[in-house]
Every structure is written in structure tokens, then in C-alpha cells.
Tab-separated table of C-alpha atoms (C1' of nucleotides) in Angstrom:
chain	number	residue	atom	x	y	z
A	1	MET	CA	-43.297	23.696	-55.187
A	2	SER	CA	-43.228	23.923	-51.330
A	3	ASN	CA	-39.279	24.785	-51.669
A	4	LYS	CA	-40.046	27.549	-53.900
A	5	LYS	CA	-42.774	28.859	-51.380
A	6	GLU	CA	-40.446	28.270	-48.392
A	7	ILE	CA	-37.828	30.538	-49.976
A	8	GLN	CA	-40.282	33.240	-50.680
A	9	ARG	CA	-41.676	33.078	-47.305
A	10	LYS	CA	-38.120	33.430	-45.655
A	11	ARG	CA	-37.473	36.311	-48.106
A	12	ILE	CA	-40.386	38.380	-46.933
A	13	MET	CA	-39.736	37.467	-43.262
A	14	LYS	CA	-36.402	38.682	-43.680
A	15	PHE	CA	-37.841	42.397	-45.142
A	16	PHE	CA	-39.814	42.582	-41.926
A	17	ILE	CA	-36.681	41.460	-39.695
A	18	ASP	CA	-34.431	43.837	-41.369
A	19	ALA	CA	-37.026	46.654	-41.263
A	20	ALA	CA	-37.349	46.029	-37.622
A	21	LYS	CA	-33.629	46.250	-37.074
A	22	GLU	CA	-33.133	49.348	-38.771
A	23	ILE	CA	-35.876	51.013	-36.521
A	24	ILE	CA	-34.452	49.372	-33.496
A	25	LYS	CA	-30.921	50.894	-34.495
A	26	GLU	CA	-32.387	54.311	-35.034
A	27	GLU	CA	-35.078	54.732	-32.324
A	28	GLY	CA	-34.345	52.033	-29.775
A	29	VAL	CA	-36.658	49.153	-28.922
A	30	LYS	CA	-39.373	51.444	-27.600
A	31	GLY	CA	-39.577	53.035	-30.932
A	32	LEU	CA	-40.464	49.986	-32.683
A	33	THR	CA	-43.966	49.282	-33.764
A	34	ALA	CA	-45.855	47.351	-35.806
A	35	ARG	CA	-46.976	50.015	-38.147
A	36	LYS	CA	-43.449	51.395	-38.669
A	37	ILE	CA	-42.310	47.930	-39.390
A	38	GLY	CA	-44.680	47.588	-42.270
A	39	ASP	CA	-44.065	51.111	-43.535
A	40	ARG	CA	-40.506	50.448	-43.797
A	41	ALA	CA	-40.710	46.897	-45.146
A	42	GLY	CA	-43.076	47.989	-47.900
A	43	HIS	CA	-46.022	46.022	-46.593
A	44	SER	CA	-49.049	46.631	-44.503
A	45	TYR	CA	-48.687	45.907	-40.848
A	46	ALA	CA	-51.172	43.296	-40.798
A	47	THR	CA	-48.947	41.120	-43.158
A	48	ILE	CA	-46.673	40.670	-40.292
A	49	TYR	CA	-49.009	38.547	-38.707
A	50	ASN	CA	-48.957	36.236	-41.457
A	51	TYR	CA	-45.421	35.571	-40.757
A	52	PHE	CA	-45.032	36.012	-37.004
A	53	SER	CA	-47.391	35.055	-34.438
A	54	ASP	CA	-46.609	38.442	-32.729
A	55	ILE	CA	-44.114	41.253	-32.632
A	56	LYS	CA	-42.293	39.286	-29.733
A	57	GLU	CA	-41.328	36.660	-32.236
A	58	LEU	CA	-40.264	38.923	-34.673
A	59	LEU	CA	-38.004	40.663	-31.922
A	60	ALA	CA	-36.651	37.406	-31.115
A	61	TYR	CA	-35.209	37.168	-34.568
A	62	CYS	CA	-33.881	40.472	-34.468
A	63	VAL	CA	-32.161	39.561	-31.186
A	64	PHE	CA	-30.229	36.599	-32.906
A	65	ASP	CA	-29.115	38.801	-35.563
A	66	PHE	CA	-27.828	41.508	-33.328
A	67	LEU	CA	-26.123	38.972	-31.191
A	68	GLU	CA	-24.082	37.773	-34.238
A	69	ASP	CA	-23.297	41.555	-34.912
A	70	CYS	CA	-21.741	41.569	-31.323
A	71	TYR	CA	-19.949	38.275	-31.816
A	72	GLN	CA	-18.395	39.751	-34.975
A	73	TYR	CA	-17.378	42.933	-33.434
A	74	MET	CA	-15.733	40.870	-30.465
A	75	ILE	CA	-13.726	38.658	-33.018
A	76	GLY	CA	-11.965	41.934	-34.119
A	77	PHE	CA	-10.314	42.152	-30.567
A	78	LYS	CA	-8.730	38.714	-30.869
A	79	ASN	CA	-4.952	39.193	-30.749
A	80	GLU	CA	-2.821	36.362	-30.771
A	81	ASN	CA	0.283	38.311	-29.549
A	82	LEU	CA	-1.475	39.277	-26.269
A	83	ASN	CA	-0.845	37.753	-23.061
A	84	CYS	CA	-3.867	35.396	-22.077
A	85	ILE	CA	-4.821	37.487	-19.191
A	86	ASP	CA	-4.486	41.006	-21.075
A	87	GLN	CA	-6.766	39.156	-23.716
A	88	ILE	CA	-9.340	38.626	-21.332
A	89	ILE	CA	-9.244	42.490	-20.233
A	90	VAL	CA	-9.201	43.368	-23.700
A	91	TYR	CA	-12.301	41.431	-24.536
A	92	THR	CA	-14.205	42.270	-21.346
A	93	ASP	CA	-13.353	45.921	-21.901
A	94	ALA	CA	-14.671	45.707	-25.289
A	95	TYR	CA	-17.809	43.945	-24.648
A	96	PHE	CA	-18.612	46.408	-21.834
A	97	LYS	CA	-18.160	49.223	-23.760
A	98	TYR	CA	-20.111	47.753	-26.833
A	99	PHE	CA	-23.445	47.763	-24.583
A	100	ILE	CA	-22.521	51.006	-22.712
A	101	GLU	CA	-22.813	52.681	-26.136
A	102	LYS	CA	-25.697	50.739	-27.065
A	103	PRO	CA	-27.777	50.488	-23.995
A	104	ASP	CA	-30.856	49.811	-26.141
A	105	MET	CA	-29.023	46.920	-27.578
A	106	PHE	CA	-28.581	45.427	-24.190
A	107	GLN	CA	-32.110	45.786	-23.043
A	108	LEU	CA	-33.303	44.000	-26.311
A	109	ILE	CA	-30.885	41.228	-26.128
A	110	PHE	CA	-30.698	40.308	-22.328
A	111	ILE	CA	-33.982	41.905	-21.074
A	112	GLU	CA	-36.910	42.373	-23.464
A	113	ASP	CA	-39.574	40.084	-23.102
A	114	LEU	CA	-39.286	37.747	-26.332
A	115	GLY	CA	-42.243	35.265	-25.410
A	116	ASN	CA	-40.958	31.542	-25.412
A	117	ILE	CA	-37.713	31.501	-27.576
A	118	PRO	CA	-37.379	27.841	-28.880
A	119	ILE	CA	-34.638	26.069	-26.727
A	120	GLU	CA	-32.844	24.818	-29.983
A	121	LEU	CA	-32.156	28.548	-30.873
A	122	LEU	CA	-30.705	29.177	-27.196
A	123	LYS	CA	-28.676	26.093	-27.503
A	124	ARG	CA	-27.388	26.989	-30.997
A	125	GLU	CA	-26.529	30.383	-30.188
A	126	LYS	CA	-24.411	29.382	-27.183
A	127	LYS	CA	-22.016	27.725	-29.291
A	128	LEU	CA	-21.070	30.596	-31.544
A	129	SER	CA	-21.282	32.960	-28.931
A	130	ILE	CA	-19.132	35.534	-27.047
A	131	GLY	CA	-18.915	33.273	-24.102
A	132	VAL	CA	-16.707	30.736	-26.276
A	133	LEU	CA	-14.046	33.640	-26.866
A	134	LEU	CA	-13.816	34.203	-22.892
A	135	LYS	CA	-13.517	30.447	-22.404
A	136	GLU	CA	-10.765	30.047	-24.813
A	137	CYS	CA	-8.730	32.716	-22.813
A	138	ILE	CA	-9.380	31.136	-19.411
A	139	CYS	CA	-8.379	27.770	-20.795
A	140	ARG	CA	-4.970	29.093	-22.054
A	141	CYS	CA	-4.694	30.684	-18.686
A	142	ALA	CA	-4.888	27.296	-17.218
A	143	GLU	CA	-2.485	26.056	-19.511
A	144	GLU	CA	-0.017	28.652	-18.800
A	145	GLY	CA	-0.263	28.009	-14.953
A	146	TYR	CA	-2.106	31.154	-13.954
A	147	ILE	CA	-5.004	28.917	-12.600
A	148	GLU	CA	-5.827	25.620	-11.754
A	149	LYS	CA	-7.478	23.567	-14.543
A	150	GLU	CA	-10.363	22.356	-11.960
A	151	ASN	CA	-11.277	26.348	-11.630
A	152	ILE	CA	-11.765	27.000	-15.343
A	153	ASP	CA	-15.603	26.754	-14.946
A	154	VAL	CA	-15.938	28.605	-11.941
A	155	ILE	CA	-13.979	31.619	-12.968
A	156	TYR	CA	-15.685	31.491	-16.318
A	157	ASN	CA	-19.198	31.549	-14.643
A	158	LEU	CA	-18.114	34.122	-12.251
A	159	LEU	CA	-16.764	36.467	-14.614
A	160	GLY	CA	-19.790	36.014	-17.123
A	161	SER	CA	-22.050	36.886	-14.392
A	162	SER	CA	-20.257	39.414	-13.197
A	163	ILE	CA	-20.073	41.332	-16.566
A	164	HIS	CA	-23.802	41.042	-17.152
A	165	GLY	CA	-24.670	41.964	-13.536
A	166	LYS	CA	-22.666	45.202	-13.710
A	167	LEU	CA	-24.285	45.918	-17.025
A	168	VAL	CA	-27.675	45.484	-15.704
A	169	PHE	CA	-27.075	48.038	-13.000
A	170	LEU	CA	-25.479	50.487	-15.366
A	171	VAL	CA	-27.856	50.255	-18.165
A	172	ASN	CA	-30.998	50.498	-15.814
A	173	LYS	CA	-29.439	53.091	-13.766
A	174	ARG	CA	-29.766	51.300	-10.376
A	175	ASP	CA	-26.339	52.132	-9.209
A	176	VAL	CA	-24.572	55.599	-8.504
A	177	LYS	CA	-21.455	54.126	-10.078
A	178	SER	CA	-20.184	55.280	-13.412
A	179	ALA	CA	-19.396	52.980	-16.529
A	180	ASP	CA	-15.576	53.902	-15.775
A	181	ASP	CA	-15.836	52.848	-12.115
A	182	MET	CA	-17.191	49.550	-13.046
A	183	LEU	CA	-14.751	48.912	-15.784
A	184	LEU	CA	-12.039	49.391	-13.044
A	185	GLU	CA	-13.793	47.186	-10.648
A	186	LEU	CA	-14.080	44.572	-13.628
A	187	LYS	CA	-10.259	44.758	-14.205
A	188	SER	CA	-9.441	44.165	-10.710
A	189	GLU	CA	-11.825	41.415	-10.495
A	190	ILE	CA	-10.056	39.816	-13.404
A	191	GLU	CA	-6.794	40.209	-11.927
A	192	PHE	CA	-8.090	38.763	-8.404
A	193	LEU	CA	-9.181	35.757	-10.314
A	194	MET	CA	-6.141	35.367	-12.128
A	195	LYS	CA	-3.830	35.846	-8.790
A	196	ILE	CA	-1.950	38.325	-10.466
A	197	LYS	CA	-1.680	40.491	-7.425
A	198	ARG	CA	-1.909	37.876	-4.938
B	1	MET	CA	-51.462	75.303	7.025
B	2	SER	CA	-48.992	73.998	4.733
B	3	ASN	CA	-48.262	71.285	6.862
B	4	LYS	CA	-51.737	70.021	7.216
B	5	LYS	CA	-51.772	70.134	3.438
B	6	GLU	CA	-48.546	68.151	3.051
B	7	ILE	CA	-49.940	65.303	5.341
B	8	GLN	CA	-53.044	64.985	3.382
B	9	ARG	CA	-50.903	64.966	0.042
B	10	LYS	CA	-48.597	62.357	1.422
B	11	ARG	CA	-51.650	60.230	2.630
B	12	ILE	CA	-53.235	60.419	-0.738
B	13	MET	CA	-49.929	59.325	-2.576
B	14	LYS	CA	-49.797	56.483	-0.110
B	15	PHE	CA	-53.155	55.412	-1.295
B	16	PHE	CA	-52.177	55.234	-4.929
B	17	ILE	CA	-48.800	53.856	-3.780
B	18	ASP	CA	-50.315	51.156	-1.785
B	19	ALA	CA	-52.995	50.150	-4.756
B	20	ALA	CA	-50.217	49.825	-7.176
B	21	LYS	CA	-48.229	47.544	-5.088
B	22	GLU	CA	-51.329	45.329	-4.425
B	23	ILE	CA	-52.010	45.207	-8.246
B	24	ILE	CA	-48.512	44.429	-9.098
B	25	LYS	CA	-48.615	41.678	-6.271
B	26	GLU	CA	-51.508	40.098	-7.937
B	27	GLU	CA	-50.948	40.439	-11.597
B	28	GLY	CA	-47.324	41.737	-11.916
B	29	VAL	CA	-45.930	44.881	-13.516
B	30	LYS	CA	-47.564	44.309	-16.697
B	31	GLY	CA	-50.903	44.206	-15.290
B	32	LEU	CA	-50.539	47.588	-13.716
B	33	THR	CA	-52.486	50.275	-15.474
B	34	ALA	CA	-53.420	53.653	-14.521
B	35	ARG	CA	-57.231	52.897	-14.582
B	36	LYS	CA	-56.565	49.886	-12.220
B	37	ILE	CA	-54.587	51.986	-9.767
B	38	GLY	CA	-57.365	54.656	-9.767
B	39	ASP	CA	-60.063	52.130	-9.066
B	40	ARG	CA	-58.366	50.312	-6.350
B	41	ALA	CA	-57.446	53.398	-4.734
B	42	GLY	CA	-60.864	54.834	-4.685
B	43	HIS	CA	-60.115	57.645	-7.012
B	44	SER	CA	-60.242	58.477	-10.620
B	45	TYR	CA	-57.213	57.474	-12.644
B	46	ALA	CA	-56.728	61.176	-13.838
B	47	THR	CA	-56.022	62.138	-10.208
B	48	ILE	CA	-52.919	60.329	-10.159
B	49	TYR	CA	-51.461	62.874	-12.456
B	50	ASN	CA	-52.100	65.484	-9.590
B	51	TYR	CA	-49.624	63.581	-7.331
B	52	PHE	CA	-47.184	62.002	-9.706
B	53	SER	CA	-45.725	63.190	-13.051
B	54	ASP	CA	-46.268	60.093	-14.738
B	55	ILE	CA	-47.097	56.284	-13.838
B	56	LYS	CA	-43.151	55.597	-13.774
B	57	GLU	CA	-42.637	57.983	-10.773
B	58	LEU	CA	-45.249	56.179	-9.020
B	59	LEU	CA	-43.647	52.880	-9.803
B	60	ALA	CA	-40.417	54.149	-8.514
B	61	TYR	CA	-42.150	54.447	-5.115
B	62	CYS	CA	-43.357	50.967	-5.358
B	63	VAL	CA	-39.729	49.683	-6.133
B	64	PHE	CA	-38.245	51.408	-2.836
B	65	ASP	CA	-41.066	49.678	-0.946
B	66	PHE	CA	-40.569	46.329	-2.179
B	67	LEU	CA	-36.754	46.671	-1.932
B	68	GLU	CA	-37.355	47.445	1.964
B	69	ASP	CA	-39.714	44.194	1.875
B	70	CYS	CA	-36.906	42.124	0.513
B	71	TYR	CA	-34.509	43.610	2.945
B	72	GLN	CA	-36.616	42.569	5.988
B	73	TYR	CA	-37.200	39.148	4.586
B	74	MET	CA	-33.393	38.620	4.354
B	75	ILE	CA	-32.942	39.788	7.845
B	76	GLY	CA	-34.919	36.971	8.732
B	77	PHE	CA	-31.969	34.649	7.678
B	78	LYS	CA	-29.501	36.393	9.948
B	79	ASN	CA	-27.920	33.598	12.358
B	80	GLU	CA	-25.395	34.593	14.744
B	81	ASN	CA	-24.370	30.727	15.201
B	82	LEU	CA	-23.443	30.196	11.554
B	83	ASN	CA	-19.992	30.167	10.281
B	84	CYS	CA	-19.447	33.344	8.219
B	85	ILE	CA	-18.913	31.327	4.880
B	86	ASP	CA	-22.217	29.477	5.555
B	87	GLN	CA	-24.162	32.636	6.510
B	88	ILE	CA	-23.140	33.812	3.073
B	89	ILE	CA	-24.269	30.766	1.327
B	90	VAL	CA	-27.753	30.949	3.574
B	91	TYR	CA	-28.072	34.767	2.344
B	92	THR	CA	-27.188	33.987	-1.487
B	93	ASP	CA	-29.550	31.239	-1.483
B	94	ALA	CA	-32.488	33.059	0.254
B	95	TYR	CA	-31.987	36.057	-2.116
B	96	PHE	CA	-31.857	33.837	-5.163
B	97	LYS	CA	-34.923	32.200	-4.076
B	98	TYR	CA	-36.839	35.149	-3.501
B	99	PHE	CA	-36.448	36.582	-6.858
B	100	ILE	CA	-36.964	32.985	-8.434
B	101	GLU	CA	-40.416	32.695	-6.905
B	102	LYS	CA	-41.216	36.586	-7.729
B	103	PRO	CA	-39.480	36.960	-11.232
B	104	ASP	CA	-41.923	39.927	-11.479
B	105	MET	CA	-40.376	41.489	-8.606
B	106	PHE	CA	-36.810	41.236	-10.077
B	107	GLN	CA	-38.161	42.808	-13.267
B	108	LEU	CA	-39.482	45.509	-11.375
B	109	ILE	CA	-36.764	46.369	-8.930
B	110	PHE	CA	-33.796	45.871	-11.354
B	111	ILE	CA	-35.014	46.193	-14.769
B	112	GLU	CA	-38.200	48.311	-15.254
B	113	ASP	CA	-37.927	51.860	-16.659
B	114	LEU	CA	-38.423	54.121	-13.766
B	115	GLY	CA	-37.509	57.550	-15.361
B	116	ASN	CA	-34.889	59.208	-13.631
B	117	ILE	CA	-34.745	58.087	-10.099
B	118	PRO	CA	-33.541	60.890	-7.864
B	119	ILE	CA	-29.773	60.150	-6.702
B	120	GLU	CA	-30.239	60.765	-3.179
B	121	LEU	CA	-32.925	57.958	-3.268
B	122	LEU	CA	-30.445	55.707	-4.584
B	123	LYS	CA	-27.872	56.782	-1.953
B	124	ARG	CA	-30.262	56.159	0.946
B	125	GLU	CA	-31.512	52.725	-0.537
B	126	LYS	CA	-27.936	51.621	-0.744
B	127	LYS	CA	-27.135	51.997	3.049
B	128	LEU	CA	-29.919	50.006	4.340
B	129	SER	CA	-29.842	47.388	1.583
B	130	ILE	CA	-29.161	43.964	1.185
B	131	GLY	CA	-25.650	44.519	0.048
B	132	VAL	CA	-24.826	45.592	3.642
B	133	LEU	CA	-25.578	42.340	4.958
B	134	LEU	CA	-23.456	40.510	2.593
B	135	LYS	CA	-20.481	42.715	3.036
B	136	GLU	CA	-20.799	42.342	6.901
B	137	CYS	CA	-20.254	38.642	6.229
B	138	ILE	CA	-17.427	39.127	3.937
B	139	CYS	CA	-15.645	41.265	6.484
B	140	ARG	CA	-15.956	38.606	9.041
B	141	CYS	CA	-14.781	36.091	6.781
B	142	ALA	CA	-11.472	38.345	6.473
B	143	GLU	CA	-11.357	38.686	10.284
B	144	GLU	CA	-11.581	34.885	10.670
B	145	GLY	CA	-8.830	34.531	8.146
B	146	TYR	CA	-10.401	33.018	5.304
B	147	ILE	CA	-9.731	35.931	2.710
B	148	GLU	CA	-7.177	38.601	2.783
B	149	LYS	CA	-8.467	42.212	4.191
B	150	GLU	CA	-7.367	43.817	0.999
B	151	ASN	CA	-9.841	41.484	-1.225
B	152	ILE	CA	-12.956	42.420	0.733
B	153	ASP	CA	-14.260	44.723	-2.219
B	154	VAL	CA	-13.230	42.709	-5.028
B	155	ILE	CA	-15.031	39.701	-3.693
B	156	TYR	CA	-17.927	41.670	-2.513
B	157	ASN	CA	-18.285	43.219	-6.016
B	158	LEU	CA	-17.803	39.786	-7.559
B	159	LEU	CA	-20.400	37.815	-5.576
B	160	GLY	CA	-23.007	40.733	-5.975
B	161	SER	CA	-22.682	41.080	-9.535
B	162	SER	CA	-22.617	37.554	-10.259
B	163	ILE	CA	-25.843	36.729	-8.483
B	164	HIS	CA	-27.742	39.660	-10.428
B	165	GLY	CA	-26.251	38.457	-13.769
B	166	LYS	CA	-27.546	35.102	-13.075
B	167	LEU	CA	-30.754	36.293	-12.099
B	168	VAL	CA	-31.146	38.240	-15.351
B	169	PHE	CA	-30.411	35.210	-17.417
B	170	LEU	CA	-32.804	33.237	-15.370
B	171	VAL	CA	-35.851	35.615	-15.309
B	172	ASN	CA	-35.355	36.548	-18.964
B	173	LYS	CA	-35.022	33.030	-20.111
B	174	ARG	CA	-31.754	33.897	-21.835
B	175	ASP	CA	-29.987	30.734	-20.717
B	176	VAL	CA	-30.756	26.903	-20.834
B	177	LYS	CA	-29.768	26.581	-17.045
B	178	SER	CA	-32.297	25.478	-14.376
B	179	ALA	CA	-32.595	27.751	-11.455
B	180	ASP	CA	-30.927	24.813	-9.567
B	181	ASP	CA	-27.992	24.718	-11.706
B	182	MET	CA	-27.348	28.254	-10.916
B	183	LEU	CA	-27.770	27.859	-7.379
B	184	LEU	CA	-24.876	25.126	-7.360
B	185	GLU	CA	-22.884	27.422	-9.562
B	186	LEU	CA	-23.185	30.252	-7.079
B	187	LYS	CA	-22.466	27.944	-4.036
B	188	SER	CA	-19.062	26.687	-5.745
B	189	GLU	CA	-18.374	30.156	-6.668
B	190	ILE	CA	-18.816	31.293	-2.985
B	191	GLU	CA	-16.725	28.512	-2.035
B	192	PHE	CA	-13.947	29.376	-4.689
B	193	LEU	CA	-13.769	32.883	-3.656
B	194	MET	CA	-13.472	31.880	0.160
B	195	LYS	CA	-10.530	29.486	-0.835
B	196	ILE	CA	-12.291	26.411	0.906
B	197	LYS	CA	-11.456	23.886	-1.959
B	198	ARG	CA	-8.092	25.421	-2.813
C	1	DA	C1'	-61.123	30.682	-68.580
C	2	DA	C1'	-63.487	29.801	-64.405
C	3	DA	C1'	-63.164	28.408	-59.747
C	4	DT	C1'	-60.594	27.905	-55.844
C	5	DA	C1'	-57.014	28.926	-52.464
C	6	DA	C1'	-53.541	31.975	-50.560
C	7	DA	C1'	-51.824	36.294	-49.491
C	8	DA	C1'	-52.392	41.059	-48.427
C	9	DT	C1'	-54.655	45.117	-47.306
C	10	DT	C1'	-58.014	47.992	-45.131
C	11	DA	C1'	-60.916	48.817	-41.369
C	12	DA	C1'	-62.189	47.962	-36.966
C	13	DC	C1'	-61.519	47.152	-31.795
C	14	DA	C1'	-60.352	47.307	-27.190
C	15	DT	C1'	-56.509	48.952	-24.290
C	16	DT	C1'	-53.097	52.138	-22.942
C	17	DG	C1'	-50.911	56.716	-20.837
C	18	DT	C1'	-51.868	61.366	-20.769
C	19	DT	C1'	-54.215	65.885	-21.240
C	20	DA	C1'	-58.062	69.557	-21.454
C	21	DA	C1'	-62.573	70.738	-20.103
C	22	DT	C1'	-65.786	70.447	-16.674
C	23	DT	C1'	-67.604	69.825	-12.272
C	24	DT	C1'	-67.117	69.680	-7.085
C	25	DT	C1'	-64.947	70.839	-3.082
C	26	DA	C1'	-62.509	73.541	0.116
C	27	DT	C1'	-60.732	78.068	1.156
C	28	DA	C1'	-60.895	83.369	1.830
C	29	DA	C1'	-63.082	87.750	2.079
C	30	DC	C1'	-66.452	90.486	3.268
D	1	DG	C1'	-73.036	83.004	6.965
D	2	DT	C1'	-73.023	84.115	2.196
D	3	DT	C1'	-70.297	84.860	-2.030
D	4	DA	C1'	-65.983	85.004	-4.586
D	5	DT	C1'	-61.845	82.440	-5.625
D	6	DA	C1'	-58.697	78.861	-5.555
D	7	DA	C1'	-57.787	73.736	-5.635
D	8	DA	C1'	-58.876	69.379	-6.182
D	9	DA	C1'	-60.980	65.642	-8.598
D	10	DT	C1'	-63.768	63.920	-12.333
D	11	DT	C1'	-65.373	62.836	-16.874
D	12	DA	C1'	-64.460	63.311	-21.466
D	13	DA	C1'	-61.439	62.936	-25.263
D	14	DC	C1'	-56.927	62.057	-27.735
D	15	DA	C1'	-53.608	59.658	-30.360
D	16	DA	C1'	-51.151	55.673	-30.279
D	17	DT	C1'	-50.598	50.651	-29.663
D	18	DG	C1'	-50.914	45.513	-30.792
D	19	DT	C1'	-53.970	42.341	-32.657
D	20	DT	C1'	-58.269	40.472	-35.292
D	21	DA	C1'	-62.144	40.358	-38.660
D	22	DA	C1'	-63.679	41.508	-43.226
D	23	DT	C1'	-62.458	42.499	-47.481
D	24	DT	C1'	-60.038	42.771	-51.746
D	25	DT	C1'	-56.227	41.352	-54.505
D	26	DT	C1'	-53.043	37.905	-56.373
D	27	DA	C1'	-51.817	33.215	-57.288
D	28	DT	C1'	-52.784	28.506	-58.261
D	29	DT	C1'	-55.390	24.658	-59.853
D	30	DT	C1'	-59.047	22.557	-62.568
DNA sequence: AAATAAAATTAACATTGTTAATTTTATAAC
DNA sequence: GTTATAAAATTAACAATGTTAATTTTATTT
């Protein structure tokens, strides 16, 4: 049965993916090698190439799993009692610190070369992604009169790009600013965008 | 004389740096290898290690040269006749397109691992850097009453981070948006920040 | 039970950055 | 100017990498 085969295939793929994820968690992306993955998965390293076109493709699967992890972590910071602006600050703070503590994860999720990621995966990922949480908040800010409805998108884009832009500079050591400095900047950017101090 | 020696030393370093820069321009960062650098510089590849601790250090020198190139390019877009907001848009557009056309350059300048870059270099670079051009404009916008003086910094930070954040997603193919889409976003972000449409 | 297809493994290859050993070149002493 | 010494450059070598080819093992079908 083609179905049975497919289940087996998926299972073995998962062995490799999980092995790779463990190694990445322990040694970072740069510590990952085909041979280590094979060892940890209990197979030969050459077997990997029966399931993935190359290591980049395997890495892409890891990335989507890790993004899912990050999303789950972020959901833990949802707090209905919070004012919408404070909720944005809490999310931003959590997200920023998440990657400051796991710079390798940032490297992997946003920077590492993954070859050609299938566009469907990207679109799927976008729906159940961290961006959604942020957008919810911003929409609430519009409903509660902090910002204009027509500006929801532009503010969302600004904030999202700004967070990742800062993380790039921090993670890749292209700026003298500290993580704390950047977090303060980010907070004042949010307050500025939400008109609080104007 | 130690001086004479130092001149010779600097000269040979430059041979290697220039060779590396040529290779990067032709084949991208990933095409760069110690052996190719040696060949092109007319020396053995092992000689590199008499002048640089490793390839990363050589790469760091290339990065600062390339940043200088980029700065010179940007200066070409300075136009005193332009309204300050339009000048910001022109700069942003030019900068964005520069890296869209040279994604490898973006990779190298902002992302590639350069080991421990001496902090003095970073600080020096910051002064004669692209950021200065942008900041000038934003200050002019404050003088001409488009924005509040007290918001200069926050707007500067937002814009700078946003540009680089978008470039990361584009260059590393983490978004389905096209470069043109992002440029439009960027333009409306600038107009938003400068209150034009409010 | 034998023949065939599929999957997994071992062995091999070409490249890589980096270091050790060796040779060449420059400098200093006489 | 010749010889001893220091410096610099080169060749040779190493260990590690991703990937592929050849071979062996396992599963499937006849």
C-alpha cells in the first residue's frame, strides 16, 4: 500500500528532523553535520539523501518546527486583562528576548540559506504565525481609538520590520548598542506609534 | 626600519583584500575560498595566515571597504533642491535597490560572521555612514515643521530598522512579498512617519 | 523459494580552512 | 663580500565537510 509506505517514510523523515533539531539546540546551526544527524537518528548519514534532496531541505523542516515552538511560547504571553498597548509591549519584549537568548535560532529561522522554500509552506506559516498575535493587538488599538483604522497596516509593518531589523544588528554584532538599549528604543517606538507621548 | 616594514605589510594585506573583494564581486561570498584569494593575489594561500588570523578577519576588512563603496554611492543621491521628505524617499529607494541588486553584498555586510570585529572600527564606521545622511534629512524635517524635534531619534531608529528588517526578509526569502511591494510599504511608512497623510 | 525492486550502508571523492615542515628570501655580523 | 641568522613564503599534509557511486542488506512480488 502506498499509504503505509508514506507513513513509514514520514516517520523516518521525522527521525532525521528530530535528530537535527536536537543537535541544533545543543550546538547551534554551525554544529550540525550530516554525519552527526545520521548518528543521532540511528541511521547512516547517506540515508538522509534518500529522504531529503540535501541538508538545506532538512534544515527547512527544522525551521518550521522551531517557528512553531516560538509561536507556542509567544501565546503564553497573551493576557486579556492587559491594555492593548501594554500587550504589544509585552509581546515585543518577549519576542525580542527569546531571540537574544537564542541567537542561533534567529540565525536559523531568518537568515540561514534554506534553498528554495516551497511558497505554500511560507504562506501556511504566515497564518499561524507570530505576526497574527501582533496584528490582533494593533487592531484592538484601532478599535479603542489609539490609532486610526487606516493606519493599522503601516504600523504593523513598521513594528514588525523594526523588531527584526534590530535583531539582525544585534545578533550579527553590527552595532555597538546593547540588547537593553534596543529594547528601550523599541518600547519608545511603540509608544510613539501609539501616540501615547504625543 | 619598522616603518618601512609596516608599509610593505599593509601593501601585501591590501593585495589579499583586493583579491578577495574581486572574487566576492564576481562569485559572491560563498564563492570565496582561501585558495582563490591566494591565486588572485599572486601568493600562496598559506601566506594569508601570516597577515590575517583567519579568513573571517580578511572578510571584515572587505566589509568595511564595501560599506565605504555603498556610502559613496548614496552620496550621489544627495539633491539640495529636493524637499526633505522627498530626499528621504530618494535615499531609502536607492539604498533598498542597491541591496536588492546585490543581495550577496547585503549578506556580507550585515549578516556574515566576521568573528569579533574590533569595537573601534564599528564606531568609526558609524560616523561616516549611510545613517548620517538619513539623520540629516530627518533633522531638516524637524526644522521645517513636519515632525517634532523630540521625535527625531525615534523616527530615525524606526526607519533605519525597518529598512534593514525588510531587506533581511527579502534577501533571505522569508516572505512572499516582492521587492516592489516592500518599497511601496516603505514609502507609505515614511509618509506616515512624516504625518503627510494624517 | 527465487527473482526483482527498494532501501540502507560503506567507501570514495572533491573541497574546505588551517597548520606543520620545508624552502626561499632578506637582514645582520664579521 | 661572505656567512650566520631571522623572517617570510611555499608546499605538503590534516581533519572535516557535503555529496555521490558501488555494494550489501532488506522487503516485495512472482
